[in-house]
Amino acid sequence: MEFDALLLSRIQFAFVIAFHIMFPAFTIGLAAFLAVCEGLWLKTGNEVFKRLYLHWVKIFALAFAMGVVSGVVMSYQFGTNWSLFSEITGSVIGPLLGYEVLTAFFLEATFLGVMLFGWNKVGRKLHFVATCAVAVGTTISAFWILSANSWMQTPDGFAIDPETGNFYATDWIKVIFNPSFPTRLVHMLLAAYITTAAVVMAAGAWQVINGRVTTPTRWQMRMAAGTLALLMPIQILAGHESGIVAHEYQPAKIAAAEGWCESAPVQGTMLLAWPADNECGHAGITIPGTSPYLFANAPKGEDLKGLDAFAPEDTPPLWLVFYSFRIMVAAGLVMLGIGVWGCFLWWRGGLDKKGLFHWLAVPSGALGFVAVITGWIVAEVGRQPYTVYGALRTVDSVSPVSTAQVATSLLVFMVTYAIIFTAGTVYMARIATRGFDDDPMGKPTRERRAPGSPLGAVDDPAETGEDIVAAD
Amino acid sequence: MALDLPLIWGFILAVGVFMYVLLDGFDLGIGMLTFVARSDEERNMMTATIEPVWDGNETWLIIGGGGLFAAFPTAYAIIMPAFYLPVLIMLAALIFRGVAFEFRHKAVRPTTQKFWNGAFFGGSAIAALSQGVMLGGMIQGINVEGGAFAGGAFDWLTPFSLLVGVSVIIGYLMLGACWLVLKTEGDLFLRARKWARAALAGVAIGFLAVSLATLAIDPSVGERWGFSMTNIDFARLLPLSPAPLAGMFFCAWLWRDLSMPTGQGDAPDWRPYLLAVGVFLSGYIGLGFSLYPYIVPFEFTIWEAAARDNSLAFMLVGAGIMLPIILLYTAYVYSLFWGKVKPGDGYHA
């Protein structure tokens, strides 16, 4: 394998987008959680939801900032490293990204200011509107990005200009609502809510372990457990639907994800695999005969395509897709377990009593991110060797830039992201773990926030008392 | 009637980039000015003037990148590889600047606080410099062969592009200082007026130097303005002369406003910023005269680099509906945070 500009550009794109996706995944879910909390506060007048809001909005501000700065990188990355892709597909994908900026980016970025700094400036209802605007903005953003990416997976509604070789749209509805888009959008949005719920649960569990149980802690754990238990089963179905669509349009991706070696009318489910000295290069433990149930919609009497049905230059890298898929599924199942167990404990009144559950829930807070990243690896690496499946190869997409330039930029992004990721995680974890001061008249001690910093001027004694950086 | 869609999109893109310059320009200018803040309190006052709005301001940059991709993919595919390193440097600088807004307040130890303050200042300065250098690189031209970038990794780095880079830094300092005049009081306000005046002098010199250098390195630009080695063609210069004349007029007016003793005269605190925008606008229109209709100077016109008409039309529907709405709610949020920032009590309407 030669480390040329193409391979380095692929590594760089994978790195910057994997870094970026964690923050939208988290902020889409967190914005929805915040909107729910503020809405519940306005409706019920229960202060606990206000305190949850003012607590989590600080973490949101940090995550959102990291999402914005890593997102700006994405809008330039296509041109700097994938200029041929940009030129060839620009007339089709460009408008989708353009619509994202117009309908989502400005909405989120502008109302974020009101959300963070407008607490004392606008009425409660208007502030709630701002929170909802941000939450809706993040969701619209996902809509367009998933549309653009799904078009790269299952391109539709386009033609190729015979003169220039560039793509152009023939039917915008088919471009936007391409075959894999609906299921993938649902799958991603659910992933965002689940990721956030796992984090919220982990932060609550940490507070229980450290004996800082307060009313907001209890509520955040209940809400997270309920969300996980409710959404994970739906997510499994959504993921399954997504797999069925991929099987129809991208059989090579599914063959790699399932580890199917040879085409056969009935395929099994491979649990584990390892390299082997046989024709397909791997062997594994398989539960035989599962495909009639899992791929019930597949046309009868036809073989389910294995890797042998494709030329080697048309198949994605096996191991990365195969194991990413399994890690994603395993992470999802663990989160389902956390959700169900959490609800059971809630029912039995043990959710705020320290136990094994809490020790497991804390590390599980990272599993949403693990599932999101491995899931995207299945989607993106599984699409290889194409950028636009079946229409444009990755090798024909890259920019005419030198290996040295790409190596430099990759290094710069790695160092930059390592610094801001470390700092951002530490700052978010500090806020998330320190918990809530349960004394509503708590004195604002050691107030070290700057005037005008996010919520620095919150006029609520319960909140200002809590609003202290704990670890000095 | 067929609309000239590439022309319309060229105009939208130009307005978008200008919005970025005049909005994030003052953010970056204030970021650089934090270097001369006398205390943490003063630094926090400075950042408090931009914290609620910087996010929306930076979004206009995505119009620059994303809009170029969407409307002029051919230009995007040439310009981005040509400016690979300065784009990288700008992005890295904007990353540090952006997270520093939040991280500055979260850092506990003095060393990390210093680090994020430094990242805020340094990120702002380097982002401004790389934006200016890329502008310079655009004016001096890009090496294109067979419809693709064919130059070297450091083609953009010339004395001319550095001159433009430094001029943009000074210009952003002027915008930032004028924004502080609008948003602050007391000692900081008085010092901001001095900074604005010093920056204005620098801007005047920078504009003059960049204009003369452009005429010298780019004969085709000189020709447009009626300048050649031997004589001046007034028939060409006169129709274009309102732009530089307006620039001089705004410079003079701004100088007068900033020099007027405070508390006397009729210069309201919002006017310097508006006049500084006028200075930028004159220069920007002058630049437009020099480069129009090229989007990759002097290789591709907006018509040659544009996306398909059906793509441009599809986006125009969205832009026609959304841009007015965006401008409305942006104005609303600005009005919400209107007024002077005061020490110790956060924002006041």
PDB file of C-alpha atoms in Angstrom, chain B residues 53-189:
ATOM      1  CA  VAL B  53     -23.131  36.795  17.329  1.00  0.00           C
ATOM      2  CA  TRP B  54     -19.800  35.323  16.209  1.00  0.00           C
ATOM      3  CA  ASP B  55     -21.293  31.934  15.343  1.00  0.00           C
ATOM      4  CA  GLY B  56     -23.771  33.404  12.899  1.00  0.00           C
ATOM      5  CA  ASN B  57     -21.047  35.661  11.517  1.00  0.00           C
ATOM      6  CA  GLU B  58     -18.748  32.766  10.756  1.00  0.00           C
ATOM      7  CA  THR B  59     -21.555  30.993   8.918  1.00  0.00           C
ATOM      8  CA  TRP B  60     -21.168  33.491   6.080  1.00  0.00           C
ATOM      9  CA  LEU B  61     -17.789  31.868   5.449  1.00  0.00           C
ATOM     10  CA  ILE B  62     -19.610  28.651   4.620  1.00  0.00           C
ATOM     11  CA  ILE B  63     -21.513  30.617   1.985  1.00  0.00           C
ATOM     12  CA  GLY B  64     -18.053  31.359   0.592  1.00  0.00           C
ATOM     13  CA  GLY B  65     -16.954  27.710   0.587  1.00  0.00           C
ATOM     14  CA  GLY B  66     -20.270  25.921   0.162  1.00  0.00           C
ATOM     15  CA  GLY B  67     -21.704  28.515  -2.216  1.00  0.00           C
ATOM     16  CA  LEU B  68     -18.662  28.322  -4.458  1.00  0.00           C
ATOM     17  CA  PHE B  69     -18.980  24.527  -4.499  1.00  0.00           C
ATOM     18  CA  ALA B  70     -22.673  24.650  -5.267  1.00  0.00           C
ATOM     19  CA  ALA B  71     -22.812  27.462  -7.811  1.00  0.00           C
ATOM     20  CA  PHE B  72     -19.364  27.372  -9.420  1.00  0.00           C
ATOM     21  CA  PRO B  73     -17.981  23.850  -8.980  1.00  0.00           C
ATOM     22  CA  THR B  74     -15.315  24.353 -11.636  1.00  0.00           C
ATOM     23  CA  ALA B  75     -13.958  27.411  -9.843  1.00  0.00           C
ATOM     24  CA  TYR B  76     -14.142  25.600  -6.504  1.00  0.00           C
ATOM     25  CA  ALA B  77     -12.213  22.669  -7.973  1.00  0.00           C
ATOM     26  CA  ILE B  78      -9.431  25.008  -9.130  1.00  0.00           C
ATOM     27  CA  ILE B  79      -9.247  27.537  -6.303  1.00  0.00           C
ATOM     28  CA  MET B  80      -9.252  25.086  -3.380  1.00  0.00           C
ATOM     29  CA  PRO B  81      -6.291  22.950  -4.510  1.00  0.00           C
ATOM     30  CA  ALA B  82      -4.450  26.149  -5.513  1.00  0.00           C
ATOM     31  CA  PHE B  83      -4.808  27.505  -1.982  1.00  0.00           C
ATOM     32  CA  TYR B  84      -4.453  24.148  -0.264  1.00  0.00           C
ATOM     33  CA  LEU B  85      -2.025  25.324   2.403  1.00  0.00           C
ATOM     34  CA  PRO B  86      -3.507  28.766   3.165  1.00  0.00           C
ATOM     35  CA  VAL B  87      -6.983  27.194   3.392  1.00  0.00           C
ATOM     36  CA  LEU B  88      -5.554  24.629   5.805  1.00  0.00           C
ATOM     37  CA  ILE B  89      -3.881  27.337   7.864  1.00  0.00           C
ATOM     38  CA  MET B  90      -7.058  29.421   7.913  1.00  0.00           C
ATOM     39  CA  LEU B  91      -9.185  26.457   9.008  1.00  0.00           C
ATOM     40  CA  ALA B  92      -6.770  25.470  11.774  1.00  0.00           C
ATOM     41  CA  ALA B  93      -6.676  29.105  12.947  1.00  0.00           C
ATOM     42  CA  LEU B  94     -10.476  29.364  12.904  1.00  0.00           C
ATOM     43  CA  ILE B  95     -10.749  26.102  14.847  1.00  0.00           C
ATOM     44  CA  PHE B  96      -8.556  27.459  17.641  1.00  0.00           C
ATOM     45  CA  ARG B  97     -10.281  30.831  17.579  1.00  0.00           C
ATOM     46  CA  GLY B  98     -13.746  29.267  17.630  1.00  0.00           C
ATOM     47  CA  VAL B  99     -13.276  26.867  20.512  1.00  0.00           C
ATOM     48  CA  ALA B 100     -11.298  29.490  22.447  1.00  0.00           C
ATOM     49  CA  PHE B 101     -14.509  31.544  22.745  1.00  0.00           C
ATOM     50  CA  GLU B 102     -15.813  28.821  25.075  1.00  0.00           C
ATOM     51  CA  PHE B 103     -12.638  27.226  26.379  1.00  0.00           C
ATOM     52  CA  ARG B 104     -11.231  30.523  27.702  1.00  0.00           C
ATOM     53  CA  HIS B 105     -13.978  30.545  30.299  1.00  0.00           C
ATOM     54  CA  LYS B 106     -13.657  26.882  31.195  1.00  0.00           C
ATOM     55  CA  ALA B 107      -9.903  26.697  31.719  1.00  0.00           C
ATOM     56  CA  VAL B 108      -9.003  26.537  35.392  1.00  0.00           C
ATOM     57  CA  ARG B 109      -5.232  26.762  35.550  1.00  0.00           C
ATOM     58  CA  PRO B 110      -3.562  30.068  34.622  1.00  0.00           C
ATOM     59  CA  THR B 111      -1.358  28.363  32.021  1.00  0.00           C
ATOM     60  CA  THR B 112      -4.300  26.868  30.153  1.00  0.00           C
ATOM     61  CA  GLN B 113      -6.138  30.171  30.395  1.00  0.00           C
ATOM     62  CA  LYS B 114      -3.118  31.832  28.820  1.00  0.00           C
ATOM     63  CA  PHE B 115      -3.022  29.134  26.162  1.00  0.00           C
ATOM     64  CA  TRP B 116      -6.638  29.716  25.117  1.00  0.00           C
ATOM     65  CA  ASN B 117      -6.262  33.495  25.258  1.00  0.00           C
ATOM     66  CA  GLY B 118      -3.247  33.063  22.997  1.00  0.00           C
ATOM     67  CA  ALA B 119      -5.211  30.732  20.729  1.00  0.00           C
ATOM     68  CA  PHE B 120      -7.960  33.326  20.500  1.00  0.00           C
ATOM     69  CA  PHE B 121      -5.568  36.106  19.550  1.00  0.00           C
ATOM     70  CA  GLY B 122      -3.306  33.962  17.356  1.00  0.00           C
ATOM     71  CA  GLY B 123      -6.190  32.187  15.649  1.00  0.00           C
ATOM     72  CA  SER B 124      -7.810  35.514  14.784  1.00  0.00           C
ATOM     73  CA  ALA B 125      -4.573  37.001  13.433  1.00  0.00           C
ATOM     74  CA  ILE B 126      -3.576  33.967  11.383  1.00  0.00           C
ATOM     75  CA  ALA B 127      -7.085  33.518   9.976  1.00  0.00           C
ATOM     76  CA  ALA B 128      -7.110  37.180   8.887  1.00  0.00           C
ATOM     77  CA  LEU B 129      -3.650  36.892   7.361  1.00  0.00           C
ATOM     78  CA  SER B 130      -4.474  33.749   5.398  1.00  0.00           C
ATOM     79  CA  GLN B 131      -7.725  35.252   4.104  1.00  0.00           C
ATOM     80  CA  GLY B 132      -5.786  38.273   2.866  1.00  0.00           C
ATOM     81  CA  VAL B 133      -3.066  36.125   1.344  1.00  0.00           C
ATOM     82  CA  MET B 134      -5.686  34.117  -0.562  1.00  0.00           C
ATOM     83  CA  LEU B 135      -7.260  37.327  -1.825  1.00  0.00           C
ATOM     84  CA  GLY B 136      -3.821  38.409  -2.993  1.00  0.00           C
ATOM     85  CA  GLY B 137      -3.318  35.020  -4.600  1.00  0.00           C
ATOM     86  CA  MET B 138      -6.615  35.411  -6.452  1.00  0.00           C
ATOM     87  CA  ILE B 139      -5.668  38.858  -7.761  1.00  0.00           C
ATOM     88  CA  GLN B 140      -2.247  37.779  -8.918  1.00  0.00           C
ATOM     89  CA  GLY B 141      -3.768  34.817 -10.736  1.00  0.00           C
ATOM     90  CA  ILE B 142      -3.785  31.024 -10.579  1.00  0.00           C
ATOM     91  CA  ASN B 143      -1.837  28.725 -12.856  1.00  0.00           C
ATOM     92  CA  VAL B 144      -4.450  26.725 -14.745  1.00  0.00           C
ATOM     93  CA  GLU B 145      -3.857  24.152 -17.463  1.00  0.00           C
ATOM     94  CA  GLY B 146      -6.530  22.023 -19.082  1.00  0.00           C
ATOM     95  CA  GLY B 147      -9.190  23.258 -16.685  1.00  0.00           C
ATOM     96  CA  ALA B 148      -7.341  22.194 -13.531  1.00  0.00           C
ATOM     97  CA  PHE B 149      -4.908  23.772 -11.126  1.00  0.00           C
ATOM     98  CA  ALA B 150      -1.403  23.222 -12.454  1.00  0.00           C
ATOM     99  CA  GLY B 151       0.764  25.327 -10.166  1.00  0.00           C
ATOM    100  CA  GLY B 152       2.979  24.598  -7.191  1.00  0.00           C
ATOM    101  CA  ALA B 153       2.152  24.296  -3.512  1.00  0.00           C
ATOM    102  CA  PHE B 154       3.553  27.759  -2.728  1.00  0.00           C
ATOM    103  CA  ASP B 155       2.431  29.732  -5.782  1.00  0.00           C
ATOM    104  CA  TRP B 156       0.241  31.860  -3.545  1.00  0.00           C
ATOM    105  CA  LEU B 157       3.154  33.027  -1.425  1.00  0.00           C
ATOM    106  CA  THR B 158       4.519  36.241  -2.924  1.00  0.00           C
ATOM    107  CA  PRO B 159       5.430  39.693  -1.573  1.00  0.00           C
ATOM    108  CA  PHE B 160       2.207  40.941  -3.155  1.00  0.00           C
ATOM    109  CA  SER B 161      -0.041  38.361  -1.425  1.00  0.00           C
ATOM    110  CA  LEU B 162       1.689  39.083   1.891  1.00  0.00           C
ATOM    111  CA  LEU B 163       1.055  42.793   1.358  1.00  0.00           C
ATOM    112  CA  VAL B 164      -2.645  42.059   0.832  1.00  0.00           C
ATOM    113  CA  GLY B 165      -2.584  39.768   3.867  1.00  0.00           C
ATOM    114  CA  VAL B 166      -1.187  42.489   6.104  1.00  0.00           C
ATOM    115  CA  SER B 167      -3.669  45.009   4.682  1.00  0.00           C
ATOM    116  CA  VAL B 168      -6.574  42.701   5.509  1.00  0.00           C
ATOM    117  CA  ILE B 169      -5.257  42.322   9.066  1.00  0.00           C
ATOM    118  CA  ILE B 170      -5.198  46.111   9.434  1.00  0.00           C
ATOM    119  CA  GLY B 171      -8.631  46.381   7.865  1.00  0.00           C
ATOM    120  CA  TYR B 172     -10.091  43.853  10.317  1.00  0.00           C
ATOM    121  CA  LEU B 173      -8.406  45.719  13.174  1.00  0.00           C
ATOM    122  CA  MET B 174     -10.223  48.843  12.014  1.00  0.00           C
ATOM    123  CA  LEU B 175     -13.573  47.021  11.900  1.00  0.00           C
ATOM    124  CA  GLY B 176     -12.925  45.500  15.329  1.00  0.00           C
ATOM    125  CA  ALA B 177     -11.937  48.801  16.901  1.00  0.00           C
ATOM    126  CA  CYS B 178     -14.993  50.523  15.419  1.00  0.00           C
ATOM    127  CA  TRP B 179     -17.195  47.730  16.791  1.00  0.00           C
ATOM    128  CA  LEU B 180     -15.690  48.367  20.236  1.00  0.00           C
ATOM    129  CA  VAL B 181     -16.457  52.072  19.841  1.00  0.00           C
ATOM    130  CA  LEU B 182     -20.065  51.038  19.292  1.00  0.00           C
ATOM    131  CA  LYS B 183     -20.265  48.465  22.082  1.00  0.00           C
ATOM    132  CA  THR B 184     -18.114  49.764  24.948  1.00  0.00           C
ATOM    133  CA  GLU B 185     -17.772  52.707  27.289  1.00  0.00           C
ATOM    134  CA  GLY B 186     -15.191  54.465  29.378  1.00  0.00           C
ATOM    135  CA  ASP B 187     -11.501  53.797  29.076  1.00  0.00           C
ATOM    136  CA  LEU B 188     -11.868  50.917  26.613  1.00  0.00           C
ATOM    137  CA  PHE B 189     -14.091  53.081  24.404  1.00  0.00           C
TER     138      PHE B 189
END
